[in-house]
XYZ file of C-alpha atoms in Angstrom:
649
model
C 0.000 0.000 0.000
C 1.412 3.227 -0.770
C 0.453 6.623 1.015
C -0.587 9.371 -1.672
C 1.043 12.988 -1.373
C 2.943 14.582 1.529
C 1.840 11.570 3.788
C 3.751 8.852 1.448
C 6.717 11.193 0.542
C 7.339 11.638 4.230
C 7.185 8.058 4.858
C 9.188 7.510 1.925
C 11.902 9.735 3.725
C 11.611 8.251 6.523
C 12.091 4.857 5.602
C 15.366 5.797 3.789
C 16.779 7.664 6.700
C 18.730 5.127 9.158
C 19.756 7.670 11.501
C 15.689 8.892 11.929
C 14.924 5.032 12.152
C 17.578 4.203 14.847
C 16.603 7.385 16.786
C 13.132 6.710 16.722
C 13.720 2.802 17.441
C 16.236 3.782 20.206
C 13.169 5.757 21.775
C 10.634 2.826 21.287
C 12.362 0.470 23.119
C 12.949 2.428 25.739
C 9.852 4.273 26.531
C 7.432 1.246 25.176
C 8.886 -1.462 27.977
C 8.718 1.666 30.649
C 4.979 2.264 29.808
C 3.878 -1.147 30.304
C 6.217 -1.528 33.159
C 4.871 1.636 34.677
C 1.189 0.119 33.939
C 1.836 -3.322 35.107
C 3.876 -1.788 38.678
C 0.363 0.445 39.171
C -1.574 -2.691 38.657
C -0.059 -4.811 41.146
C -0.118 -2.391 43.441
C -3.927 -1.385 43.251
C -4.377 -5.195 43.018
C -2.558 -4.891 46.603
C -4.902 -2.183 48.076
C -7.630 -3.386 46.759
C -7.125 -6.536 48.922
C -6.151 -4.822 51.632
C -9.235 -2.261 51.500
C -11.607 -5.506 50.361
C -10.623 -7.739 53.730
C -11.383 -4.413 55.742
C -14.710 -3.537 54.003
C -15.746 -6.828 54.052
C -14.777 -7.112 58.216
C -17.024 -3.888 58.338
C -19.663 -5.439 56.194
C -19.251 -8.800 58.094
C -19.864 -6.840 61.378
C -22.897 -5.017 60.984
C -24.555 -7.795 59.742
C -23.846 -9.865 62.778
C -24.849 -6.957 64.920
C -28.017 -7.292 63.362
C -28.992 -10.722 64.041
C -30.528 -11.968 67.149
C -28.368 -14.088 68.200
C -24.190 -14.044 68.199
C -22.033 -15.997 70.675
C -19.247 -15.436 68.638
C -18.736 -19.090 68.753
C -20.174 -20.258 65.582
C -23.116 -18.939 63.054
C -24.953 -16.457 64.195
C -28.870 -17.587 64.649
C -31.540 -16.118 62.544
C -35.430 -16.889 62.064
C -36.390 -19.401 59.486
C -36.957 -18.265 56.126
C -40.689 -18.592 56.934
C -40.495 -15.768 58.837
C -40.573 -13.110 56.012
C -41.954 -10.347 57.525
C -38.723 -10.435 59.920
C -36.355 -11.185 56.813
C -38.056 -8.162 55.283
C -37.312 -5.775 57.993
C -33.417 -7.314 57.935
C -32.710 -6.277 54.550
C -34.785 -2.942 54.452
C -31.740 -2.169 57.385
C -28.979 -3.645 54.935
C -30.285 -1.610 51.946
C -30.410 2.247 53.762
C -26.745 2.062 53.071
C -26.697 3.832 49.857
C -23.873 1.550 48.967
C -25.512 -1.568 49.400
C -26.585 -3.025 45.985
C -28.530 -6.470 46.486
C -28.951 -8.728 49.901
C -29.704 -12.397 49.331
C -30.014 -15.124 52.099
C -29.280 -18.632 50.875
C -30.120 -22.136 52.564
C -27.477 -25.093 52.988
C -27.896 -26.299 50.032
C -27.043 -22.824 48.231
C -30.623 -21.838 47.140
C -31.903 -18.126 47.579
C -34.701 -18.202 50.248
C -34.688 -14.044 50.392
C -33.856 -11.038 48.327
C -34.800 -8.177 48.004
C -35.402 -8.991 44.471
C -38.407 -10.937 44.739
C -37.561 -12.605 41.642
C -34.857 -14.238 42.574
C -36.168 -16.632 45.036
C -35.834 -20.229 44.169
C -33.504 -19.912 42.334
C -30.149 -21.565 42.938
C -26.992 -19.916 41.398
C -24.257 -21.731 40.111
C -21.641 -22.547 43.047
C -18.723 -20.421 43.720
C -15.679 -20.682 46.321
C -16.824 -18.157 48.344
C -20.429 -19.062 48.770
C -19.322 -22.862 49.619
C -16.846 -21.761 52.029
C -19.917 -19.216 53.966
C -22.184 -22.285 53.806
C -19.054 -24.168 55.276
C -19.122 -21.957 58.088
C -16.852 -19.019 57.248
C -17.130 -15.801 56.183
C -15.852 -14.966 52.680
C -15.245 -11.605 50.138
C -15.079 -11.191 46.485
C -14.073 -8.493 44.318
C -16.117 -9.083 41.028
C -15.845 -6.341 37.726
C -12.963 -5.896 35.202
C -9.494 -4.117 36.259
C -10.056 -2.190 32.950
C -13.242 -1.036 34.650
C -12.736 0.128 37.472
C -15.714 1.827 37.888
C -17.963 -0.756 37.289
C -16.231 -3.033 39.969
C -18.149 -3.964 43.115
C -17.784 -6.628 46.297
C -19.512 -9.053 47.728
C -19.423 -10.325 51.620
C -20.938 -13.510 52.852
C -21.588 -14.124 56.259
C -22.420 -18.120 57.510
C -25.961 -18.033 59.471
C -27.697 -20.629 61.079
C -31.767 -20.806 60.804
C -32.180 -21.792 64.711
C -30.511 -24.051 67.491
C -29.410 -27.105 65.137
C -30.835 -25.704 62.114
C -29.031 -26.362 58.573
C -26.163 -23.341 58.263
C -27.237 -20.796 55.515
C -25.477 -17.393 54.310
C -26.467 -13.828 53.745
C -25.124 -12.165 51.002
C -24.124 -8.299 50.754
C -23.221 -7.004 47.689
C -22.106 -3.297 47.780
C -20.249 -1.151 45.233
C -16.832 -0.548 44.965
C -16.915 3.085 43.137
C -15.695 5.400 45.679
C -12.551 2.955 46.762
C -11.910 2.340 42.873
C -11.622 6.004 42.161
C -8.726 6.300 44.646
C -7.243 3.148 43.325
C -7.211 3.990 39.549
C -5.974 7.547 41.014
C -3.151 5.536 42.889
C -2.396 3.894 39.296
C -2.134 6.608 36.965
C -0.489 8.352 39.771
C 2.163 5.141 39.604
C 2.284 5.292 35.888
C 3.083 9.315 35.960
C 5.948 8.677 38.411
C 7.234 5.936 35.994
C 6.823 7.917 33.018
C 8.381 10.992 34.271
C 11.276 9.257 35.674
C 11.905 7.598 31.286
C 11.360 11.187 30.454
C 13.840 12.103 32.705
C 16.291 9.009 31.511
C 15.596 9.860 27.938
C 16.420 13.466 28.488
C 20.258 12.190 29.765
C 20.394 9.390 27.136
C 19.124 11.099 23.915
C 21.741 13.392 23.327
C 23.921 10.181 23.977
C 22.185 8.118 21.794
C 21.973 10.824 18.949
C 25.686 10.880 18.967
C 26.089 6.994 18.930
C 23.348 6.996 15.988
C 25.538 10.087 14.153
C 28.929 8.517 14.625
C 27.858 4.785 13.031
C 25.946 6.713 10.012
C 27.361 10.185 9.269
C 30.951 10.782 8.185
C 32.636 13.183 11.221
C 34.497 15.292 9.116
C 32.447 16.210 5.970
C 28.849 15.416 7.823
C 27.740 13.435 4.897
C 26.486 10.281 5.471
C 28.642 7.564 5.314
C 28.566 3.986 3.552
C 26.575 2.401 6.166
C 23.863 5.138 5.557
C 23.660 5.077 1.993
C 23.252 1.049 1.932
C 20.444 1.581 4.069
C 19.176 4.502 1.875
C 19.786 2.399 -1.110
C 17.585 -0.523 -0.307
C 14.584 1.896 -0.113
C 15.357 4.438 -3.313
C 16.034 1.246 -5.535
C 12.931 -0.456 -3.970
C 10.912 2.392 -4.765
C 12.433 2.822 -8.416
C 12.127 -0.680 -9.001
C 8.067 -0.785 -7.919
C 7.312 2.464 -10.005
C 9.493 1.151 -13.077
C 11.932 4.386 -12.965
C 16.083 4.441 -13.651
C 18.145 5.461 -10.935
C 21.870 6.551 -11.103
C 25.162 5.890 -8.724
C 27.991 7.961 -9.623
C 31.639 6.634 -7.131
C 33.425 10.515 -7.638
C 37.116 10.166 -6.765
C 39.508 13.282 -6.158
C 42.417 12.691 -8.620
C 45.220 14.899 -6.736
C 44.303 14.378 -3.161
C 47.195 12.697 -1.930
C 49.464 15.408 -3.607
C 47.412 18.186 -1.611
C 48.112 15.793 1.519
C 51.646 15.565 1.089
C 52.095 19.026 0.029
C 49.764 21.340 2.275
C 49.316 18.812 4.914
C 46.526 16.615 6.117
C 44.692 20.019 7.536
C 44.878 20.989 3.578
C 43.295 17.607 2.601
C 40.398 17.734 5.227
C 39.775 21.350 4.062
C 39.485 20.040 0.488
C 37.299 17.078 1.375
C 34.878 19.303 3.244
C 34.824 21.872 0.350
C 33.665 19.121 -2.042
C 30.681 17.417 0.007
C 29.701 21.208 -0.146
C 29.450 21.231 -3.587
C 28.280 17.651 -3.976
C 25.596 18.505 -1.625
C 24.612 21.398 -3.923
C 23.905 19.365 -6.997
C 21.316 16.947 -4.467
C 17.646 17.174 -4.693
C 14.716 15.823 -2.158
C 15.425 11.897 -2.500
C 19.022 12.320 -3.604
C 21.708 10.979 -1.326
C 25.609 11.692 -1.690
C 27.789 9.958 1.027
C 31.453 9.700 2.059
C 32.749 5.969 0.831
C 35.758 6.749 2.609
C 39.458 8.372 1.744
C 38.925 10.940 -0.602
C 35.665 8.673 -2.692
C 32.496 9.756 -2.513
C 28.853 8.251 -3.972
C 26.061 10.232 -5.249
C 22.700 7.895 -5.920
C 20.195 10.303 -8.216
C 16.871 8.446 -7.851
C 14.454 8.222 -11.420
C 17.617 9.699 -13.217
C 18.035 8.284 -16.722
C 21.145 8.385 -18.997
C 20.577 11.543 -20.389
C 19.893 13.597 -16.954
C 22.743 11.346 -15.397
C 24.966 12.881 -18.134
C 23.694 16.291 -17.622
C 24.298 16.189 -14.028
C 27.824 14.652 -14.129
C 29.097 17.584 -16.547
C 27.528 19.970 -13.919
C 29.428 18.168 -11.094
C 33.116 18.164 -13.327
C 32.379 22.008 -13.962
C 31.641 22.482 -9.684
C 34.249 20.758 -8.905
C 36.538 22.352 -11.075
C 36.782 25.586 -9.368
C 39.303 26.155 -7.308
C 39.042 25.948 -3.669
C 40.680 27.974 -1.072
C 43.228 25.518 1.489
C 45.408 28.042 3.601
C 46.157 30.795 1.311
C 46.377 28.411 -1.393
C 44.754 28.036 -4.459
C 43.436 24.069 -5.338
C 41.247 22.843 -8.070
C 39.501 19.415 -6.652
C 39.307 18.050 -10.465
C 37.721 14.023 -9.632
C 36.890 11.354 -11.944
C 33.500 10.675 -12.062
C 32.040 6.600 -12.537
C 28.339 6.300 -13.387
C 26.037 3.045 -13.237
C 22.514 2.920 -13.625
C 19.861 0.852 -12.338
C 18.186 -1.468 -13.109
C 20.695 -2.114 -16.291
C 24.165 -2.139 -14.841
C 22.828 -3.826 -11.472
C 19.839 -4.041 -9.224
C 21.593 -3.869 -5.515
C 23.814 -1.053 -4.371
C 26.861 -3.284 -4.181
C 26.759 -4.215 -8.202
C 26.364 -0.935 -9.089
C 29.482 0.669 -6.475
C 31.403 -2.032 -8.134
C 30.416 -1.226 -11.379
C 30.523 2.730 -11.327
C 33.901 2.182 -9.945
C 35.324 0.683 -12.445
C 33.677 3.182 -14.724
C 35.486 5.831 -12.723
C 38.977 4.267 -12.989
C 38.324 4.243 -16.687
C 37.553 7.690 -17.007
C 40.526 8.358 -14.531
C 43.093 6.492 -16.707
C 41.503 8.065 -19.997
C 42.027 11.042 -18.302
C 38.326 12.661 -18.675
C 35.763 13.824 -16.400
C 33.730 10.941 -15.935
C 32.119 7.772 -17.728
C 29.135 5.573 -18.060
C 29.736 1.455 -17.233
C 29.620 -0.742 -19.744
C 29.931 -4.477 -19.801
C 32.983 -4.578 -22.143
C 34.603 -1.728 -19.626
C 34.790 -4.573 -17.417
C 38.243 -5.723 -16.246
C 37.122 -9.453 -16.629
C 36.132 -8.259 -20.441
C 38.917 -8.085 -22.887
C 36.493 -7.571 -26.271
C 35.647 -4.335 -24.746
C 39.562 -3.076 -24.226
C 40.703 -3.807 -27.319
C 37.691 -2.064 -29.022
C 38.323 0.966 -27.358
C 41.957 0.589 -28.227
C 41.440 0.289 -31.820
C 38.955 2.929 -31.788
C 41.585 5.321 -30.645
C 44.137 3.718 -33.170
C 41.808 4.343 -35.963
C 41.291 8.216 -35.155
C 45.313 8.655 -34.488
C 46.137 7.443 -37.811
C 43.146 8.269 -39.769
C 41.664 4.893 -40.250
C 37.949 5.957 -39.801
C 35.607 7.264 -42.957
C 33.609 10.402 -43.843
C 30.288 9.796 -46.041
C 28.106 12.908 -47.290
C 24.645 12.788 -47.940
C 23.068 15.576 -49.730
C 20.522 18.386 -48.476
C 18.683 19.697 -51.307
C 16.602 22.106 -52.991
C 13.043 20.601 -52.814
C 11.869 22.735 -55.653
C 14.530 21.721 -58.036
C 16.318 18.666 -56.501
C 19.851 21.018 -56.789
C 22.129 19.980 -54.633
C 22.613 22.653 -51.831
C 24.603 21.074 -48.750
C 25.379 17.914 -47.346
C 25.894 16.608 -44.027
C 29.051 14.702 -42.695
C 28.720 10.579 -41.216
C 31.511 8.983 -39.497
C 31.662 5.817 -40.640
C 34.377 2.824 -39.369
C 35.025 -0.049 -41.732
C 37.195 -2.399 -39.523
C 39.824 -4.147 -40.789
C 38.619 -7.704 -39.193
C 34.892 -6.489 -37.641
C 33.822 -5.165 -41.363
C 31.434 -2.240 -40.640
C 31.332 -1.714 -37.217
C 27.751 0.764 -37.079
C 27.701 4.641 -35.532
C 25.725 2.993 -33.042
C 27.746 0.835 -31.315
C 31.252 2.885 -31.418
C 30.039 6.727 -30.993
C 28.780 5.660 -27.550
C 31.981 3.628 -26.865
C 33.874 7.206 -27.829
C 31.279 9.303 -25.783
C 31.823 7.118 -22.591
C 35.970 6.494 -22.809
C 35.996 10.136 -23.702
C 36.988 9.900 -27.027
C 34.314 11.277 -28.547
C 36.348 14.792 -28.495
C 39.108 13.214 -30.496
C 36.396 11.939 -32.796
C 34.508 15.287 -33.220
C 37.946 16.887 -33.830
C 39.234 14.135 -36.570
C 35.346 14.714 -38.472
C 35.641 18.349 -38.099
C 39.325 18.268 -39.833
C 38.467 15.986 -42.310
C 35.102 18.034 -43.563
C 37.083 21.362 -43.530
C 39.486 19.884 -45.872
C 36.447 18.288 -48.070
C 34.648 21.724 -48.183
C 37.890 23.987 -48.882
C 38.712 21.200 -51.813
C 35.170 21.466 -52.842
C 34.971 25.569 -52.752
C 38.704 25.298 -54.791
C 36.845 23.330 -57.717
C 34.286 25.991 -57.810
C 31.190 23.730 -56.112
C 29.084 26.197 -53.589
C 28.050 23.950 -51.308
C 27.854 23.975 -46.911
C 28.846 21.198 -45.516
C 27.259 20.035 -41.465
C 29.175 18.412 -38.806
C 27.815 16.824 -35.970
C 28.863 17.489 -32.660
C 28.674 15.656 -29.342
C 27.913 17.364 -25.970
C 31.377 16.997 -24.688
C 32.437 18.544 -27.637
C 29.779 21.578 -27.647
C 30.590 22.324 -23.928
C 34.547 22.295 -24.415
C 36.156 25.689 -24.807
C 38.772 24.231 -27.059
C 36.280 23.903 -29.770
C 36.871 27.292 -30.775
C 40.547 26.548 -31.341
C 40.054 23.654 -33.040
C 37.265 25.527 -35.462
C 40.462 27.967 -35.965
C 42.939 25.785 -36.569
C 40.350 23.404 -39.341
C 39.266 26.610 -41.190
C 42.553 28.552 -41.269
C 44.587 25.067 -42.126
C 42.318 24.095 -45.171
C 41.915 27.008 -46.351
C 37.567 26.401 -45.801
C 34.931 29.095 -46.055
C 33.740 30.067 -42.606
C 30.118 30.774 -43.763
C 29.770 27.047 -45.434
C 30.543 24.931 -42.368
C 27.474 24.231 -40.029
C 27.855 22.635 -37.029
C 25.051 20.673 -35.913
C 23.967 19.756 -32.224
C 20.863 18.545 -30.906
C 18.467 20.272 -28.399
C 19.509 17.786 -25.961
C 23.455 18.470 -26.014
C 22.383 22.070 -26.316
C 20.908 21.905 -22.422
C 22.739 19.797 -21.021
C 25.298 22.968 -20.274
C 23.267 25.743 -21.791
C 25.685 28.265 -20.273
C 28.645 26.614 -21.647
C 27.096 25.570 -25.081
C 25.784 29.190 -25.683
C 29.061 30.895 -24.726
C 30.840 28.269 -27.351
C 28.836 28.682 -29.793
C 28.501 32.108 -29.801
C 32.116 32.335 -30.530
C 31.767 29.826 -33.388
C 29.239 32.288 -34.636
C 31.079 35.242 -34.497
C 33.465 33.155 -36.603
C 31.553 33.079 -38.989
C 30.506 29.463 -38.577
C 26.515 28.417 -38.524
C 24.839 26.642 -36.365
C 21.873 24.281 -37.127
C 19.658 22.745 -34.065
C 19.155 19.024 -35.240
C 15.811 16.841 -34.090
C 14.306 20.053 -33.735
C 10.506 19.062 -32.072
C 11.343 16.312 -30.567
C 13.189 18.476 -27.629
C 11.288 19.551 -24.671
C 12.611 23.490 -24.542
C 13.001 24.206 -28.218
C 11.386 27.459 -28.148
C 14.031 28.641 -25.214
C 16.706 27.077 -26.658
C 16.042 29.000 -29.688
C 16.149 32.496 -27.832
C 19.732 31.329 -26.173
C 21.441 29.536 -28.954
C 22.688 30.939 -32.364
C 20.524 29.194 -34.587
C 20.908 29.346 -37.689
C 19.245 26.369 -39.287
C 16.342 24.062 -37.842
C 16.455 20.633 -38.860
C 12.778 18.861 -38.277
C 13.291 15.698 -36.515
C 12.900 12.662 -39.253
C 10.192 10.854 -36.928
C 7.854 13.590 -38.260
C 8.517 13.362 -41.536
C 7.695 9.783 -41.399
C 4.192 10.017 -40.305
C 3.253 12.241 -43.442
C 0.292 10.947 -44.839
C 0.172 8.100 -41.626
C -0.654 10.658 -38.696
C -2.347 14.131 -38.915
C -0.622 15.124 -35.706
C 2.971 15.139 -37.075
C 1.504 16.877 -39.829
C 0.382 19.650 -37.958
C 3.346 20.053 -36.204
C 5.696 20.135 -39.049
C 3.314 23.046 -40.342
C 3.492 25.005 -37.483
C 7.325 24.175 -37.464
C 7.451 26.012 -40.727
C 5.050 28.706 -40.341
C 7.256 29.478 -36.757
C 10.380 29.233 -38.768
C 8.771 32.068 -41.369
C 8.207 34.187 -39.049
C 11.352 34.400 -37.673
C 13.740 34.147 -40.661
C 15.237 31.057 -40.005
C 15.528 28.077 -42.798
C 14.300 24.465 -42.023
C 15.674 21.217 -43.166
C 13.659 18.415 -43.389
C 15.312 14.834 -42.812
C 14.249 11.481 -43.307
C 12.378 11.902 -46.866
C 12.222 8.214 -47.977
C 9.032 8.642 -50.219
C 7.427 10.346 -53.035
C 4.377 11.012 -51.121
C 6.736 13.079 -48.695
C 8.310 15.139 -50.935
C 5.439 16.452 -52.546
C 3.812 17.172 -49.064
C 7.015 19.015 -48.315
C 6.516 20.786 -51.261
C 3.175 22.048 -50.860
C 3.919 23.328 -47.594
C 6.744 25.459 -48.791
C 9.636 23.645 -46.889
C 12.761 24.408 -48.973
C 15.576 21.893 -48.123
C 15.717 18.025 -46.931
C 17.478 15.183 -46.978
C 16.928 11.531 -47.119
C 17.334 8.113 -49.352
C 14.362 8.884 -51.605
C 16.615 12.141 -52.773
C 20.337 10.386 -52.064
C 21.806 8.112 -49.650
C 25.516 9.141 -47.750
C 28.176 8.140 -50.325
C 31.929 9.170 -50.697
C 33.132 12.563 -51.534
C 33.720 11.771 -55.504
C 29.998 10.831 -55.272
C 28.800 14.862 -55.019
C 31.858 16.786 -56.003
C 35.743 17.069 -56.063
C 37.369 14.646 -53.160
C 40.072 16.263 -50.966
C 42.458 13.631 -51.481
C 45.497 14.859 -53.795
C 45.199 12.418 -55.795
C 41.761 13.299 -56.519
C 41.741 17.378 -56.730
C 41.327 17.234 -60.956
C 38.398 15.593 -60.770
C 35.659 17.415 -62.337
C 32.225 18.709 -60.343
C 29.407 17.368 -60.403
């Protein structure tokens, strides 16, 4: 069952706090046990009055009665009358009953049947036996306390006095019942007096042992020096944020973040330096935390953030926000120290479904992006240790960038109206040598999480400067687009790079695009739109791929240079299949009108497309109905020397 709102968020908090839980347990066990203690002390006691105050009622009781009958020697029975004698029996228990306390008077014979009460009614009748009745009609007076203990009220006692009907009649007994209400007011006084004494004196106890136990509960979960909570903490934390993931079908992430100069600061600045520096990063790491979000100490200068229903893309947005933190310098002594860490990232459920598979498996993830020297990276199977096939991918990944062993296709962007050939865009492609064809697919994420999707942006962006300066040399007017990652987009040095392409080969500035998609846009927006920006001011374009399928597009649009809008090719598919995406590419293009900025339309695979396209007044697109990515000599003069006197086409 799960609690709706506040109510179940609260509980949810709750559940994944072990210091709240220990605290609150702590407190259970104590005052619980005292309570009932305190209750069962107050109850024995009254139990104990209420004996003693029932043996000297019922010798009062016992008394009067006696005093009463006509004949008492002390020596046995007293003597009555018969029970014929009514009229006397009468007069007997109108006496008894002028106590106001007195509830019922019954005489019984020796054989236990009622021969008088002063409830007509019950005459005749014999009542089921009890001890005390049996031991009156044995010849001794007797007292019972009848009622509930949790009724104190209600409770009342009886007294039964052995009488004998005449000189060597059969013995007999009266009964006097009376209530117990005034005596049982005192008595459940006396116990909730009891039970206040008890309970002040665990109040008291708790206030001396709380503070105590609050430090006990704070040095087993939270870390003494940073005040994060520590590894014990977050496994207990864990349990319930993957729990409650796993039930509503959500991704969580764990990112192991290790300081990559620590020791250095340690050895340097001294061990007052290093605490300074560990403190100043849980202060940032804290920062990046919302409600649910737990970052802990693991210990040394390793700590664990675990981002509950975090998917790949926010998980990649939030560990380039965490680099950038924690690459500002800190202030140790009247020193100057940037806290640069290596980040590891696993996500649940895929890369594990307990906290211990995915520490183990975002650390090695952050050892990989600590040897590959980059901010952080995502786990993968083949980044496992135990997994050569992965290493030696990676490995010739790199090899083929270094010496220029990977592929550049173009596929054209035309001129709906006339089919002219106006732009194309740039595709990495890597034919293996042994693999064959290994697809963008599986080796652009490989780069993005070993970090060498930088070194792949920068070899594409080369390589297309050098195609589009050989193609402006033969005379062809044509832009080409390059695609760049998020790392890339966020990484000052692009604007270097862009410098050293275009002023190497020679390459128009105006007819190079680059292209990145809403999504890289935010994931830095401050970053990207500084970057790119510059690239602008270059001279370069900028064109914002997928357009529609983000979630900001509209404010990306007022942040970003934009100088193209490419419609996402999902839409263009459901031309003529679903009126929706129809709608929207209209409104696309009417939006781009109005503001002066050209749309490209990707994905055009049928005939039925195009003239849609056409009709609506889109200009440019791209797809395999108009031309599928081929090799440079396939749309105009290939940069290759060997290749420069090759006629356009």
């Amino acid at each position: 069952m799960t609690l709706p709102g506040r109510a179940g968020a609260r509980l949810r908090a709750f559940r994944a706090d072990p210091l709240k839980r220990y605290l609150l347990s702590t407190l259970l066990l104590i005052a619980v046990p005292a309570l009932v203690l305190g209750w069962v002390l107050g109850s024995w006691v009254v139990e104990r009055l209420s004996n003693h105050m029932l043996d000297i009622a019922g010798a009062e009781v016992q008394s009067f009665v006696e005093g009463l009958l006509p004949s008492n020697d002390g020596k046995g029975p007293a003597e009555a009358p018969g029970p014929s004698n009514t009229g006397w029996w009468e007069a007997f228990g109108a006496r008894l009953m002028r106590n106001p306390r007195t509830i019922a008077v019954r005489v019984y014979d020796g054989s236990g049947r009622i021969v008088f009460a002063n409830n007509p009614d019950l005459v005749g009748m014999q009542p089921a036996g009890s001890g005390a009745l049996d031991q009156a009609l044995r010849g001794r007076a007797a007292t019972r306390l009848e009622g509930s203990v949790l009724a104190p009220l209600d409770r009342r006692f009886t007294v039964l006095v052995p009488v004998a009907f005449g000189p060597n009649a059969p013995a007999g007994a009266i009964e006097v019942v009376q209530e117990f209400r005034s005596l049982s007011r005192e008595l459940a006084l006396t116990r909730w007096l009891i039970v206040g004494v008890v309970l002040a004196l665990v109040l008291l106890f708790l206030a001396v042992l709380l503070p105590l136990t609050r430090r006990m509960a704070t040095s087993a979960f939270v870390d003494r020096l940073t005040g994060l909570p520590n590894r014990r903490y977050l496994e207990d934390a864990a349990r319930v944020v993957l729990e409650r993931n796993q039930h509503f079908g959500t991704s969580a992430a764990l990112f192991v973040i290790d300081l990559d100069r620590f020791k250095i600061v340690n050895d340097t600045l001294g061990h007052r330096a290093g605490d300074r520096l560990l403190q100043a990063v849980a202060e940032r790491l804290q920062g990046h935390v919302r409600g649910g979000d737990y970052v802990a100490r693991q210990g040394g200068d390793e700590f664990a953030l675990l981002l509950s229903g975090t998917d790949r893309t926010a998980a990649h947005a939030a560990a380039s926000r965490i680099s950038t933190a924690l690459d500002r310098p800190v202030e140790v002594g009247r020193r100057s120290v940037r806290p640069n860490a290596s980040l590891g990232i696993a996500l649940f459920p895929n890369d594990g479904d307990t906290l211990d598979t995915l520490l183990q498996h975002a650390e090695i993830a952050m050892y990989r992006a600590k040897s590959a020297k980059v901010p952080f990276e995502f786990y993968r199977s083949d980044l496992n240790p135990y997994s050569s096939e992965g290493l030696f991918l990676e490995t010739e990944l790199r090899d083929a960038i270094e010496a220029d062993g990977l592929e550049l296709l173009y596929q054209p962007i035309r001129d709906l109206g006339d089919l002219r050939t106006v732009g194309v865009e740039a595709l990495v492609r890597w034919q293996h040598p042994r693999r064959g064809l290994v697809p963008p697919t599986e080796f652009v994420p490989l780069a993005e999480d070993t970090g060498l999707i930088r070194q792949l942006d920068r070899w594409v962006l080369h390589r297309a400067a050098r195609q589009l300066a050989a193609w402006h040399r033969a005379g062809l007017d044509l832009y080409v687009s390059v695609n760049l990652s998020a790392q890339t987009v966020g990484d000052p040095d692009l604007l270097t790079d862009l410098a050293t392409a275009l002023g190497g080969s020679g390459a128009p500035p105006d007819r190079l695009v680059l292209e990145v998609t809403e999504r890289t846009a935010i994931a830095d927006m401050e970053s990207s739109a500084g970057i790119l920006e510059g690239a602008r001011s270059s001279g370069v374009r900028v064109a914002l791929d997928d357009f529609g399928k983000g979630y900001s597009s509209l404010a990306t649009l007022d942040r970003l240079p934009i100088g193209y809008l490419k419609i996402d090719q999902e839409f263009v598919r459901g031309i003529g299949e679903r009126p929706k995406d129809e709608y929207l590419i209209r409104a696309i293009a009417g939006f781009s009108r109005g503001v002066g900025i050209p749309i490209v339309a990707e994905g055009i695979e049928t005939d039925e497309q195009l003239q849609w396209l056409r009709r609506e007044g889109i200009r440019l697109g791209q797809g395999y109905l108009l031309a599928r990515p081929g090799p440079p000599e396939a749309v105009g003069v290939d940069e290759r020397p060997d290749a420069r006197g090759a006629a356009p086409v």
